[in-house]
mmCIF file of N, CA and C in Angstrom:
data_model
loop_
_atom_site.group_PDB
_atom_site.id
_atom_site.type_symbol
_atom_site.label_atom_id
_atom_site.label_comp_id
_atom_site.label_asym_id
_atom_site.label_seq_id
_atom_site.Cartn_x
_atom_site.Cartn_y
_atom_site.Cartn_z
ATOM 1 N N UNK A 848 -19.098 3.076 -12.192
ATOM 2 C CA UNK A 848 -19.568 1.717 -12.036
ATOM 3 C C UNK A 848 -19.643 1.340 -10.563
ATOM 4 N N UNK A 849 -18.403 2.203 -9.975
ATOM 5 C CA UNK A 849 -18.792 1.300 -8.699
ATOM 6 C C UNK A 849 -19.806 1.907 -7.549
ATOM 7 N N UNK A 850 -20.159 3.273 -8.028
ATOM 8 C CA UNK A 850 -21.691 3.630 -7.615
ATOM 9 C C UNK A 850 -22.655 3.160 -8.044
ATOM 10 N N UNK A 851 -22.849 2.597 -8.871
ATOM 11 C CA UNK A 851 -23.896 1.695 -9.416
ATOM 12 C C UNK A 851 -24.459 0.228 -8.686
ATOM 13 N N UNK A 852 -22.787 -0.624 -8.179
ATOM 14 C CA UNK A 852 -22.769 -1.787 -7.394
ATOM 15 C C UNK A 852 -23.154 -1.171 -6.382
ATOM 16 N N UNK A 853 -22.753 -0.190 -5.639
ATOM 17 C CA UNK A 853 -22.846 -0.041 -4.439
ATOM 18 C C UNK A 853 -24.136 0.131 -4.105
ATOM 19 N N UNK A 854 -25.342 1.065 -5.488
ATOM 20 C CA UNK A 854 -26.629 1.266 -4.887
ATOM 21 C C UNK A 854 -27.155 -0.177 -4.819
ATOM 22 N N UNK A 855 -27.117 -1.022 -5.710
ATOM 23 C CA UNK A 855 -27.597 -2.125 -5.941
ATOM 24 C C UNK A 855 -27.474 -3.287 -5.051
ATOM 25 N N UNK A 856 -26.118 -3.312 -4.082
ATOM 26 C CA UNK A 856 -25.939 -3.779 -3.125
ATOM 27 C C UNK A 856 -26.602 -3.427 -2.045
ATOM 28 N N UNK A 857 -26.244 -2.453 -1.432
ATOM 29 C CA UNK A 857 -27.088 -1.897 -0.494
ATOM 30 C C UNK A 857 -28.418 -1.617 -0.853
ATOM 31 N N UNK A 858 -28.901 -0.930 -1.766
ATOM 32 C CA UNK A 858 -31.009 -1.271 -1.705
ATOM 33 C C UNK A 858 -30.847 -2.660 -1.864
ATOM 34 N N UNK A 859 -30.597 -3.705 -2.093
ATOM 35 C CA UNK A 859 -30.977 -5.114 -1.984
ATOM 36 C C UNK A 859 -30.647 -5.279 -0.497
ATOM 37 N N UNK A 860 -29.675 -4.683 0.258
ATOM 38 C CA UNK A 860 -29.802 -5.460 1.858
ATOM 39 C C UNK A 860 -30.772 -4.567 2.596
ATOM 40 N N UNK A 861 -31.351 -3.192 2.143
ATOM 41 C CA UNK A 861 -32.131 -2.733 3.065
ATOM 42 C C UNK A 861 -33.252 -3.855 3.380
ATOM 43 N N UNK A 862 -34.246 -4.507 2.193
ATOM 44 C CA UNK A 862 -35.280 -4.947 2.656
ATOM 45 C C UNK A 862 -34.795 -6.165 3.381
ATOM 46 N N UNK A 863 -33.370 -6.640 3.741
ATOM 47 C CA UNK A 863 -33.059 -7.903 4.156
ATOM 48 C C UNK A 863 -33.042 -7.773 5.350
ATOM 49 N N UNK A 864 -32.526 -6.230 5.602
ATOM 50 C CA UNK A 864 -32.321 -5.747 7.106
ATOM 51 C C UNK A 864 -34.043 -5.506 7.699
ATOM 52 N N UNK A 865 -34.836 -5.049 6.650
ATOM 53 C CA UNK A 865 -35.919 -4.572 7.605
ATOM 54 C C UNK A 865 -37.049 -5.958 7.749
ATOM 55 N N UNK A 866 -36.970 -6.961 7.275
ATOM 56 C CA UNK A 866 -37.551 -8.337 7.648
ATOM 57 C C UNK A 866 -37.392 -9.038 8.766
ATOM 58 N N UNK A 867 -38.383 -9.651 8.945
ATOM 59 C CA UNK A 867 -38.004 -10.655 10.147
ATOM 60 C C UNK A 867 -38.152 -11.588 10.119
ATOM 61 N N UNK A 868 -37.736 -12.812 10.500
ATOM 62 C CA UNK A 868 -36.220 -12.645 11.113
ATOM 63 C C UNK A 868 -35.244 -11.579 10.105
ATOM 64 N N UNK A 869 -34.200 -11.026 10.758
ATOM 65 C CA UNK A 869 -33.293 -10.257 9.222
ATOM 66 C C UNK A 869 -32.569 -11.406 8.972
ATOM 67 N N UNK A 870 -32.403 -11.418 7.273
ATOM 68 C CA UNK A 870 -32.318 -12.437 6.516
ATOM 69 C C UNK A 870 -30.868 -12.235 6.348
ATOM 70 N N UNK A 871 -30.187 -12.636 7.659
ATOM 71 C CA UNK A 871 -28.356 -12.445 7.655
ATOM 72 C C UNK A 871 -27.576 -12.929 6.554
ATOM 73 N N UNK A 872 -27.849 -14.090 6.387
ATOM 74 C CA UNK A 872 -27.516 -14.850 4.919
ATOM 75 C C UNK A 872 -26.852 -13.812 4.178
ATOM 76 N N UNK A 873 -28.492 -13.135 3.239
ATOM 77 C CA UNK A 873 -28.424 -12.377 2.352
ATOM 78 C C UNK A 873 -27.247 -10.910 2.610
ATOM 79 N N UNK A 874 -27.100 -10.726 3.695
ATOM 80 C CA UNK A 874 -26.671 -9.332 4.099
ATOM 81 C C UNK A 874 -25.213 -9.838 3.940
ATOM 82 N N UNK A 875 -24.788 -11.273 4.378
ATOM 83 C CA UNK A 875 -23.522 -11.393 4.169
ATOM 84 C C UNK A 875 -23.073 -11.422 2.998
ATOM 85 N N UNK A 876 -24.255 -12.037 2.108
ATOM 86 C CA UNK A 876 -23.496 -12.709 0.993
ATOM 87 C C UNK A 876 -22.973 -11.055 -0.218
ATOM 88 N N UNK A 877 -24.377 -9.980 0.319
ATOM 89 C CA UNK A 877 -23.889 -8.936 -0.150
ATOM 90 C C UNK A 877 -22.599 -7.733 0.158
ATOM 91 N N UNK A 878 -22.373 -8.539 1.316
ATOM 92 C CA UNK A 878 -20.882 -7.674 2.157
ATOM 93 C C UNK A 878 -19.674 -8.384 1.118
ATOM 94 N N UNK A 879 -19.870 -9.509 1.185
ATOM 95 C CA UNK A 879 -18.609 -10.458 0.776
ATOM 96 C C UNK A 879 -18.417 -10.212 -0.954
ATOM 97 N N UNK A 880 -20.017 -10.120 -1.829
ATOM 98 C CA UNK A 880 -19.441 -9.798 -3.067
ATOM 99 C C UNK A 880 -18.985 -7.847 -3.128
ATOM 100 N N UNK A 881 -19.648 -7.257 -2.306
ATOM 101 C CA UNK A 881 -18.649 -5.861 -1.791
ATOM 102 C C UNK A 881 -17.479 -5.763 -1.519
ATOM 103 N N UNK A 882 -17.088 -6.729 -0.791
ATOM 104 C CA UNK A 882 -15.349 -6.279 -0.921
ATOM 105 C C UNK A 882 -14.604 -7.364 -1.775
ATOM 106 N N UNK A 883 -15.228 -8.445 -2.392
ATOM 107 C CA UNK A 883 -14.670 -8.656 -3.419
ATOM 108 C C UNK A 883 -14.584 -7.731 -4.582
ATOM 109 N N UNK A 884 -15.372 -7.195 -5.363
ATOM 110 C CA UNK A 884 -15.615 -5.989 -6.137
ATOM 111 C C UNK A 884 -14.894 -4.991 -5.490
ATOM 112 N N UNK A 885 -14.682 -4.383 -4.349
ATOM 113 C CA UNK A 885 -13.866 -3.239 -3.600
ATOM 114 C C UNK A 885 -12.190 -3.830 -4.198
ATOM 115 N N UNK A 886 -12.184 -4.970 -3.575
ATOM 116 C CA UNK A 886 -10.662 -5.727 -3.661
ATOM 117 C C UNK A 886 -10.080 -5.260 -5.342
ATOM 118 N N UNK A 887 -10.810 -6.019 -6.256
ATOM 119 C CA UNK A 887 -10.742 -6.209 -7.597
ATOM 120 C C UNK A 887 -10.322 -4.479 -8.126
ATOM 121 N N UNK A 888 -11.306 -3.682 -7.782
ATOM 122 C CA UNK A 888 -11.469 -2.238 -8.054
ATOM 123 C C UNK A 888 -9.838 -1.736 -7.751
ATOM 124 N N UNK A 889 -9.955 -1.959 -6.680
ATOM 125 C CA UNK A 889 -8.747 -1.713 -5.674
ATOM 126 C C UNK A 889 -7.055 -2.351 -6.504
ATOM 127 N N UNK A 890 -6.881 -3.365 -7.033
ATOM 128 C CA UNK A 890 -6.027 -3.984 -7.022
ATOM 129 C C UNK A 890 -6.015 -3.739 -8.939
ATOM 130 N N UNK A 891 -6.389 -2.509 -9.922
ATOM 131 C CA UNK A 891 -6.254 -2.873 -10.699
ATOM 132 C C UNK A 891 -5.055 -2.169 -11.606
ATOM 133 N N UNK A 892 -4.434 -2.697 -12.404
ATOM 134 C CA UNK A 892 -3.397 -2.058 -12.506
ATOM 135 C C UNK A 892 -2.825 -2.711 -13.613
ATOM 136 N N UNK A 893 -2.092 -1.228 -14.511
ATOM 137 C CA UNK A 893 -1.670 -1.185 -15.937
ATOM 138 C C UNK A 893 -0.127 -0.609 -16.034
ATOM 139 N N UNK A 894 0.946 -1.518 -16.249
ATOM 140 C CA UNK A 894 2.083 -1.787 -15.894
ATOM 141 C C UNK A 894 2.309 -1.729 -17.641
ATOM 142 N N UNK A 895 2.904 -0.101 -17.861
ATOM 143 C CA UNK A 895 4.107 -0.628 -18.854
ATOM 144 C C UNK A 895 5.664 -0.393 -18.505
ATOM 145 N N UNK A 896 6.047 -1.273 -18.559
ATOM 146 C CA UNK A 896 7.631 -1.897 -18.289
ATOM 147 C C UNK A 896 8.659 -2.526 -19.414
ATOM 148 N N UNK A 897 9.242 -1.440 -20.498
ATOM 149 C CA UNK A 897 9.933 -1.859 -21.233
ATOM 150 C C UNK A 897 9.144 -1.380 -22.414
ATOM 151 N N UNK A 898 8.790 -2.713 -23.254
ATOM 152 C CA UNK A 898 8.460 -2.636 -24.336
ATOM 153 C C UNK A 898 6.690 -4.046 -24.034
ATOM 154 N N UNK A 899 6.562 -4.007 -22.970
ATOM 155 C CA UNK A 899 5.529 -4.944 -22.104
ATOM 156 C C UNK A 899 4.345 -3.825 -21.604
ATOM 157 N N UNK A 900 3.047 -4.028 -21.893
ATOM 158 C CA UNK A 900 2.069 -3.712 -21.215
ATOM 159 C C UNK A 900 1.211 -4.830 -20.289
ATOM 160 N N UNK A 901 1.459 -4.713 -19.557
ATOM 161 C CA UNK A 901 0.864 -6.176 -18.305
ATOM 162 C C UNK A 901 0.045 -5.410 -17.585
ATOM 163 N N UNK A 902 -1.367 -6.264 -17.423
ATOM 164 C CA UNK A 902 -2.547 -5.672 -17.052
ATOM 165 C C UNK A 902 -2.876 -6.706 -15.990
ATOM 166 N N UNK A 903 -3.356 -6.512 -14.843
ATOM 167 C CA UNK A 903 -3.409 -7.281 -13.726
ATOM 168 C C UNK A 903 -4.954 -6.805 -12.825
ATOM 169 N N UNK A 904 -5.737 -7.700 -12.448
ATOM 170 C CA UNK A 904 -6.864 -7.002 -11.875
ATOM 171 C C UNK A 904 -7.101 -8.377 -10.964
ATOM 172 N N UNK A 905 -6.634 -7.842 -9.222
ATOM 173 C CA UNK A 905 -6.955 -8.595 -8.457
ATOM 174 C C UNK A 905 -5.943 -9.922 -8.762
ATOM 175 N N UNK A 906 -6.337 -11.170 -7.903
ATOM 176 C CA UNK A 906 -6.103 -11.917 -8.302
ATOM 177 C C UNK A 906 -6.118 -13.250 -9.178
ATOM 178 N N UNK A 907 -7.476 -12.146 -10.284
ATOM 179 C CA UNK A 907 -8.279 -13.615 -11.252
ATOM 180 C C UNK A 907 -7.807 -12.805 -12.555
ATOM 181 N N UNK A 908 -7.545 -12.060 -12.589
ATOM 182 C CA UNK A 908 -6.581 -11.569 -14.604
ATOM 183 C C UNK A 908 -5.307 -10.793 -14.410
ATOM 184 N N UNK A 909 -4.653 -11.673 -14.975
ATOM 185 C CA UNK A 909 -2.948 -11.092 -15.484
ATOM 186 C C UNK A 909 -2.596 -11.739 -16.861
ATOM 187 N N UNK A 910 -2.355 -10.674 -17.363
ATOM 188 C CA UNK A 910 -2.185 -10.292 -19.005
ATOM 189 C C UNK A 910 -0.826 -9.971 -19.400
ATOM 190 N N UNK A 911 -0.319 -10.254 -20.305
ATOM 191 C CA UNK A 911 1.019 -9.350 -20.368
ATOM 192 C C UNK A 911 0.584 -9.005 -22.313
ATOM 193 N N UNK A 912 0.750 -8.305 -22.744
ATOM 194 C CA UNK A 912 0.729 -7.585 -24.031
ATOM 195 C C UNK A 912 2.650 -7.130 -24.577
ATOM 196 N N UNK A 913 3.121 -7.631 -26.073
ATOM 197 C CA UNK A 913 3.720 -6.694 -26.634
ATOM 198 C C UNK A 913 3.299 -5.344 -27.091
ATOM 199 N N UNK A 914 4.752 -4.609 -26.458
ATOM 200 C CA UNK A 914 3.686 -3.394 -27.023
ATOM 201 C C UNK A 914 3.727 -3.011 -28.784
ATOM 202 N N UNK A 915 5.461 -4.134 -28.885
ATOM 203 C CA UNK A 915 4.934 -3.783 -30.508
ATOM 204 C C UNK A 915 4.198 -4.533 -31.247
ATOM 205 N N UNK A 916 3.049 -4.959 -30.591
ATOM 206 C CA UNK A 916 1.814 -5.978 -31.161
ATOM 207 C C UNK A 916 0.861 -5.076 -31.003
ATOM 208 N N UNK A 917 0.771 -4.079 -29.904
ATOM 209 C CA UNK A 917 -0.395 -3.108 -30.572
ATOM 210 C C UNK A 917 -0.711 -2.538 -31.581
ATOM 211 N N UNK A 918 -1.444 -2.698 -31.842
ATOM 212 C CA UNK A 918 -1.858 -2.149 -33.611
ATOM 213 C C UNK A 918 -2.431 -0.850 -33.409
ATOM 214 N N UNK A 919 -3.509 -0.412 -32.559
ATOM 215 C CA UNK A 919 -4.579 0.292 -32.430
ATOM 216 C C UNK A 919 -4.744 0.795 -30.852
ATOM 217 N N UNK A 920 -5.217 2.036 -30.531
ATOM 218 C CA UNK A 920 -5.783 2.619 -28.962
ATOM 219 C C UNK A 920 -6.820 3.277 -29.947
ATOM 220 N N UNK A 921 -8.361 2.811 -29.596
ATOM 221 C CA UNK A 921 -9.516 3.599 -29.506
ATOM 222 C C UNK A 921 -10.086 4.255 -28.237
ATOM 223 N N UNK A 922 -10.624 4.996 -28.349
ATOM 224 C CA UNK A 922 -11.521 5.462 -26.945
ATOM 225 C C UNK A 922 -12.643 4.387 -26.963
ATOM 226 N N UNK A 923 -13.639 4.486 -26.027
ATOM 227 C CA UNK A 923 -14.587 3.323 -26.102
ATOM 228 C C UNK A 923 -15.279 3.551 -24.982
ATOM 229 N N UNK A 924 -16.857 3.695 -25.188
ATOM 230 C CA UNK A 924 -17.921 3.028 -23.847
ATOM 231 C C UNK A 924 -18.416 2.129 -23.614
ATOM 232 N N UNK A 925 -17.718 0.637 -24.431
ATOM 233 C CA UNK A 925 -18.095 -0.096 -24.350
ATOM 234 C C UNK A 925 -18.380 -0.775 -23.277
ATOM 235 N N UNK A 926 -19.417 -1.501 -22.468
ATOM 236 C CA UNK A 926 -19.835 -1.933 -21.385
ATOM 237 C C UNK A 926 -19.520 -3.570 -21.353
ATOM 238 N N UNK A 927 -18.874 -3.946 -22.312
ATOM 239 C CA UNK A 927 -18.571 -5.227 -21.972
ATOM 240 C C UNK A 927 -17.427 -5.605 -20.916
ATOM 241 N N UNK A 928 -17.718 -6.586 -20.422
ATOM 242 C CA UNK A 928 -16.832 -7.452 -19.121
ATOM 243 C C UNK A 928 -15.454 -7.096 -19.619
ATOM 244 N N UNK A 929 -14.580 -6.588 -18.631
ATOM 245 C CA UNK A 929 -13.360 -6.577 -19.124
ATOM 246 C C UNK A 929 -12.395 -5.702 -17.600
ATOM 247 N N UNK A 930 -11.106 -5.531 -17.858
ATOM 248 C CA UNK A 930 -10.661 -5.061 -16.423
ATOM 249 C C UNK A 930 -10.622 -4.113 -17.009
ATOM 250 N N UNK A 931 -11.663 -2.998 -16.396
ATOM 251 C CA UNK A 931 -12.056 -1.606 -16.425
ATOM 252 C C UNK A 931 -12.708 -0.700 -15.352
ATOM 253 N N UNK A 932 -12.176 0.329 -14.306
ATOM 254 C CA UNK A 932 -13.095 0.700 -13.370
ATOM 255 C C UNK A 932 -14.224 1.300 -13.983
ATOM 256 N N UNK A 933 -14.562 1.919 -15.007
ATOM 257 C CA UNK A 933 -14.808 3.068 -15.660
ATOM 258 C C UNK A 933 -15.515 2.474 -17.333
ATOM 259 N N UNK A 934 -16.308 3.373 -17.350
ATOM 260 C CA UNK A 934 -16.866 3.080 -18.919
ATOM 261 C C UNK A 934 -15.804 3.771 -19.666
ATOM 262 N N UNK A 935 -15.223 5.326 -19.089
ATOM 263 C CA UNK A 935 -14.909 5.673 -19.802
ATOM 264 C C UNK A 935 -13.198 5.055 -20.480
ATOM 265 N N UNK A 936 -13.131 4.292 -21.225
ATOM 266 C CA UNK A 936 -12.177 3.377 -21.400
ATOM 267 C C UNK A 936 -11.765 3.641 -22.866
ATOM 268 N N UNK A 937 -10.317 2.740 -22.937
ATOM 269 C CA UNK A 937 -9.203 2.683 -24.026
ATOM 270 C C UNK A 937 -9.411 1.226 -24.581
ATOM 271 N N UNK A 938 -9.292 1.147 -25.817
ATOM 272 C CA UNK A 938 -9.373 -0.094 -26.492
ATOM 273 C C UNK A 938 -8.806 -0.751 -26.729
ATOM 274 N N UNK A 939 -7.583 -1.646 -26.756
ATOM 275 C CA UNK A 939 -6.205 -1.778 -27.341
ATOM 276 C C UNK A 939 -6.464 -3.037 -28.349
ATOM 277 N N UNK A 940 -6.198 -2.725 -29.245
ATOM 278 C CA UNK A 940 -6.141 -3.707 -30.423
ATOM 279 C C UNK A 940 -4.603 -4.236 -30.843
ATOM 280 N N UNK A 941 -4.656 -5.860 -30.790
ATOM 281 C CA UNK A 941 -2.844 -6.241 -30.797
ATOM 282 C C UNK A 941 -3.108 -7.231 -31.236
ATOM 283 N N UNK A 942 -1.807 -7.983 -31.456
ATOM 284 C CA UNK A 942 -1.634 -9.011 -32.584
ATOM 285 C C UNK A 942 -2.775 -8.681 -34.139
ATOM 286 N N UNK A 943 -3.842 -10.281 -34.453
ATOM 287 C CA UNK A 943 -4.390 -9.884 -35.602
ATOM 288 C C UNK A 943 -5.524 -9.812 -35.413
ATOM 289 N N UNK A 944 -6.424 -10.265 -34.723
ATOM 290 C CA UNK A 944 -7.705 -9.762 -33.861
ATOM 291 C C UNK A 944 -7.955 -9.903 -32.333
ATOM 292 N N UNK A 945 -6.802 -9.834 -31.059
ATOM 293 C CA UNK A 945 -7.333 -9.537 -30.462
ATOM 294 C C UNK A 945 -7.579 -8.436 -29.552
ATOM 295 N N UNK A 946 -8.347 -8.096 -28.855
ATOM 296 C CA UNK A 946 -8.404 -6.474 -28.135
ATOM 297 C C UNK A 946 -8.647 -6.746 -26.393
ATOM 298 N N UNK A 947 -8.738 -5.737 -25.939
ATOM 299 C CA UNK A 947 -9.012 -5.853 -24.394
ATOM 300 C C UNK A 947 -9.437 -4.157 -24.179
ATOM 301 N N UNK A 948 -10.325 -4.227 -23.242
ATOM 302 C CA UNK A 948 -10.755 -2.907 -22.983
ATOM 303 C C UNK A 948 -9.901 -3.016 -21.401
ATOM 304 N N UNK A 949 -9.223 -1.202 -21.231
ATOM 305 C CA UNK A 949 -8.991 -0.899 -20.239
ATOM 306 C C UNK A 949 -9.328 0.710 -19.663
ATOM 307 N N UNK A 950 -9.406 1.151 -18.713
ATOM 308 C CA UNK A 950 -9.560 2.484 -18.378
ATOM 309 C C UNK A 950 -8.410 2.949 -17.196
ATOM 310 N N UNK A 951 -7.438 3.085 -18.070
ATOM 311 C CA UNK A 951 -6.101 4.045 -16.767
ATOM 312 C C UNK A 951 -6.839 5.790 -16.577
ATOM 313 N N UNK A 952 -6.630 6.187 -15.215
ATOM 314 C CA UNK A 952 -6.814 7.302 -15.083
ATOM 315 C C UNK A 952 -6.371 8.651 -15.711
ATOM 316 N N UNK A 953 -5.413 8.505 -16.331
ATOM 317 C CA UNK A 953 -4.679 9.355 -17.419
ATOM 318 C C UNK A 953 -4.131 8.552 -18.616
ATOM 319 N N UNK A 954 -5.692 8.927 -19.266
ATOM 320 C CA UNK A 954 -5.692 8.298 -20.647
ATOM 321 C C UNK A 954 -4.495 8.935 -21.678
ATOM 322 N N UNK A 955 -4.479 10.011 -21.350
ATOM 323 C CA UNK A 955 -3.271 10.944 -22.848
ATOM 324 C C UNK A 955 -2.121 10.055 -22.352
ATOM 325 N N UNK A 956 -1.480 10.279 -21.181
ATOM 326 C CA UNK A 956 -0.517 10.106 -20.840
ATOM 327 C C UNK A 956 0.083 8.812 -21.037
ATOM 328 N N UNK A 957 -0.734 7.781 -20.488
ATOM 329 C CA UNK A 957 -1.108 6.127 -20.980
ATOM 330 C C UNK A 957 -0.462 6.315 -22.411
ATOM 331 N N UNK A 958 -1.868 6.840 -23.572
ATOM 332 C CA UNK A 958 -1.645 6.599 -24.846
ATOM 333 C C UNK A 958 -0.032 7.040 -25.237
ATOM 334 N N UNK A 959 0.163 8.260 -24.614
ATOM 335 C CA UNK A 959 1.591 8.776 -25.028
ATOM 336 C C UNK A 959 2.723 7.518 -24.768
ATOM 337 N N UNK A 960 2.283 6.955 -23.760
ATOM 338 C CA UNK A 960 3.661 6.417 -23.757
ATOM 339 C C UNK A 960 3.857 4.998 -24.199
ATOM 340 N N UNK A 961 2.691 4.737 -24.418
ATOM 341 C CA UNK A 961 2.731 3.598 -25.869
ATOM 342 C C UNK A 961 2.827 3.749 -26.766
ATOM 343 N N UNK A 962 2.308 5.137 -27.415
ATOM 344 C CA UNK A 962 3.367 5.287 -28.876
ATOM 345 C C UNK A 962 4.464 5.863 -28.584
ATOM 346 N N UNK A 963 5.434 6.365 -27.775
ATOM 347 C CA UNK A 963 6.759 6.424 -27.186
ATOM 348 C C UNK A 963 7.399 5.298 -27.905
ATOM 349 N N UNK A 964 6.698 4.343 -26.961
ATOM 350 C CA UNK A 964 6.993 2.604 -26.943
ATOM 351 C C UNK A 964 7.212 1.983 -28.816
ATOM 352 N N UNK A 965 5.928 2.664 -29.389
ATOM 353 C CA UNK A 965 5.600 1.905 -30.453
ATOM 354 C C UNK A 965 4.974 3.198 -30.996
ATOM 355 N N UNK A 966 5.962 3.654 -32.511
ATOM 356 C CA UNK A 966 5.231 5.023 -32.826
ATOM 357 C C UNK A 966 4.572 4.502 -34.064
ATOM 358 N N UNK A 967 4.411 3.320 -34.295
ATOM 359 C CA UNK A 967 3.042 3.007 -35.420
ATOM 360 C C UNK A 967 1.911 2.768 -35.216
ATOM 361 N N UNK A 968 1.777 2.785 -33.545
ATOM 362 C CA UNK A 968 0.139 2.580 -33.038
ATOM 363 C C UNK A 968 -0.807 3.663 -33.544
ATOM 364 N N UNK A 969 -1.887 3.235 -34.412
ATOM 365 C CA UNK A 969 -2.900 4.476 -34.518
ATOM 366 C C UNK A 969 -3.777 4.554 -33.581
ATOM 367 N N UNK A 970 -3.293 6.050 -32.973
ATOM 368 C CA UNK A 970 -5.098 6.041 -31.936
ATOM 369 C C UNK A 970 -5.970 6.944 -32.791
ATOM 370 N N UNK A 971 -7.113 6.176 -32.181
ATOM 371 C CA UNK A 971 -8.632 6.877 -32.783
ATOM 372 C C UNK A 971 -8.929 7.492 -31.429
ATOM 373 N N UNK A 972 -9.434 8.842 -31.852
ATOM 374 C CA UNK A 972 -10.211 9.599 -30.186
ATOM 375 C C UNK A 972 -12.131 9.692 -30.785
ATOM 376 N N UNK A 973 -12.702 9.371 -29.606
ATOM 377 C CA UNK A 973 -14.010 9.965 -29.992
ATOM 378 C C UNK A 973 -14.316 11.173 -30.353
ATOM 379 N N UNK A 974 -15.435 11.183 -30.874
ATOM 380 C CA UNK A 974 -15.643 12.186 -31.368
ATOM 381 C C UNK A 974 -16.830 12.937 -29.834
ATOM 382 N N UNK A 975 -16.137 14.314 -30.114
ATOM 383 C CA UNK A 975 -17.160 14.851 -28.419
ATOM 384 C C UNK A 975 -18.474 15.376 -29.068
#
């Protein structure tokens, strides 16, 4: 994903840079949502502590989850908004309907140690 922002950022400031006057505005406003998105990317993080999964991204989402309220870990590409660097993401299903998509870099390991935590969680894996 974040090669994706990045082309999209930058080919949108090339033609800003090659105009005249260069259209500084625009060049800033694309620096500033860059390292906001860098920041966010940067700052995201999946904290289990105890019997607590607390999910934190930047300084606009902090979550805290029981972990014996997880019901469910699916795999998932789902592309919806959510604190995820990565499509390739984990699903967590808790309480009675709600879920949150996340993507930790070591998904087994993650999953392992939430059913550690909680050995009635069912995970579903995709199918390859």
């Amino acid at each position: 994903m974040s090669v994706f922002i990045a082309v999209v950022l930058i080919g949108s400031s090339i033609p800003m840079l090659l105009d005249q006057p260069v259209l500084w505005i625009g060049i800033a406003v694309n620096a500033v949502v860059g390292l906001f998105i860098g920041y966010t990317f940067t700052n995201l993080r999946y904290i289990i502590d105890g019997d607590t999964l607390s999910i934190r991204c930047g300084f606009l989402y902090k979550k805290s989850i029981p972990i014996h309220a997880i019901k469910r870990v699916e795999e998932s590409r789902s592309p919806l908004s959510s604190p995820a660097a990565s499509l390739d993401r984990l699903e967590i299903i808790y309480n009675k309907f709600d879920s949150i998509l996340i993507s930790p870099k070591e998904k087994q390991a993650f999953i392992d140690e939430l059913v550690k935590e909680n050995p009635d969680i069912v995970v579903l894996y995709r199918k390859k």
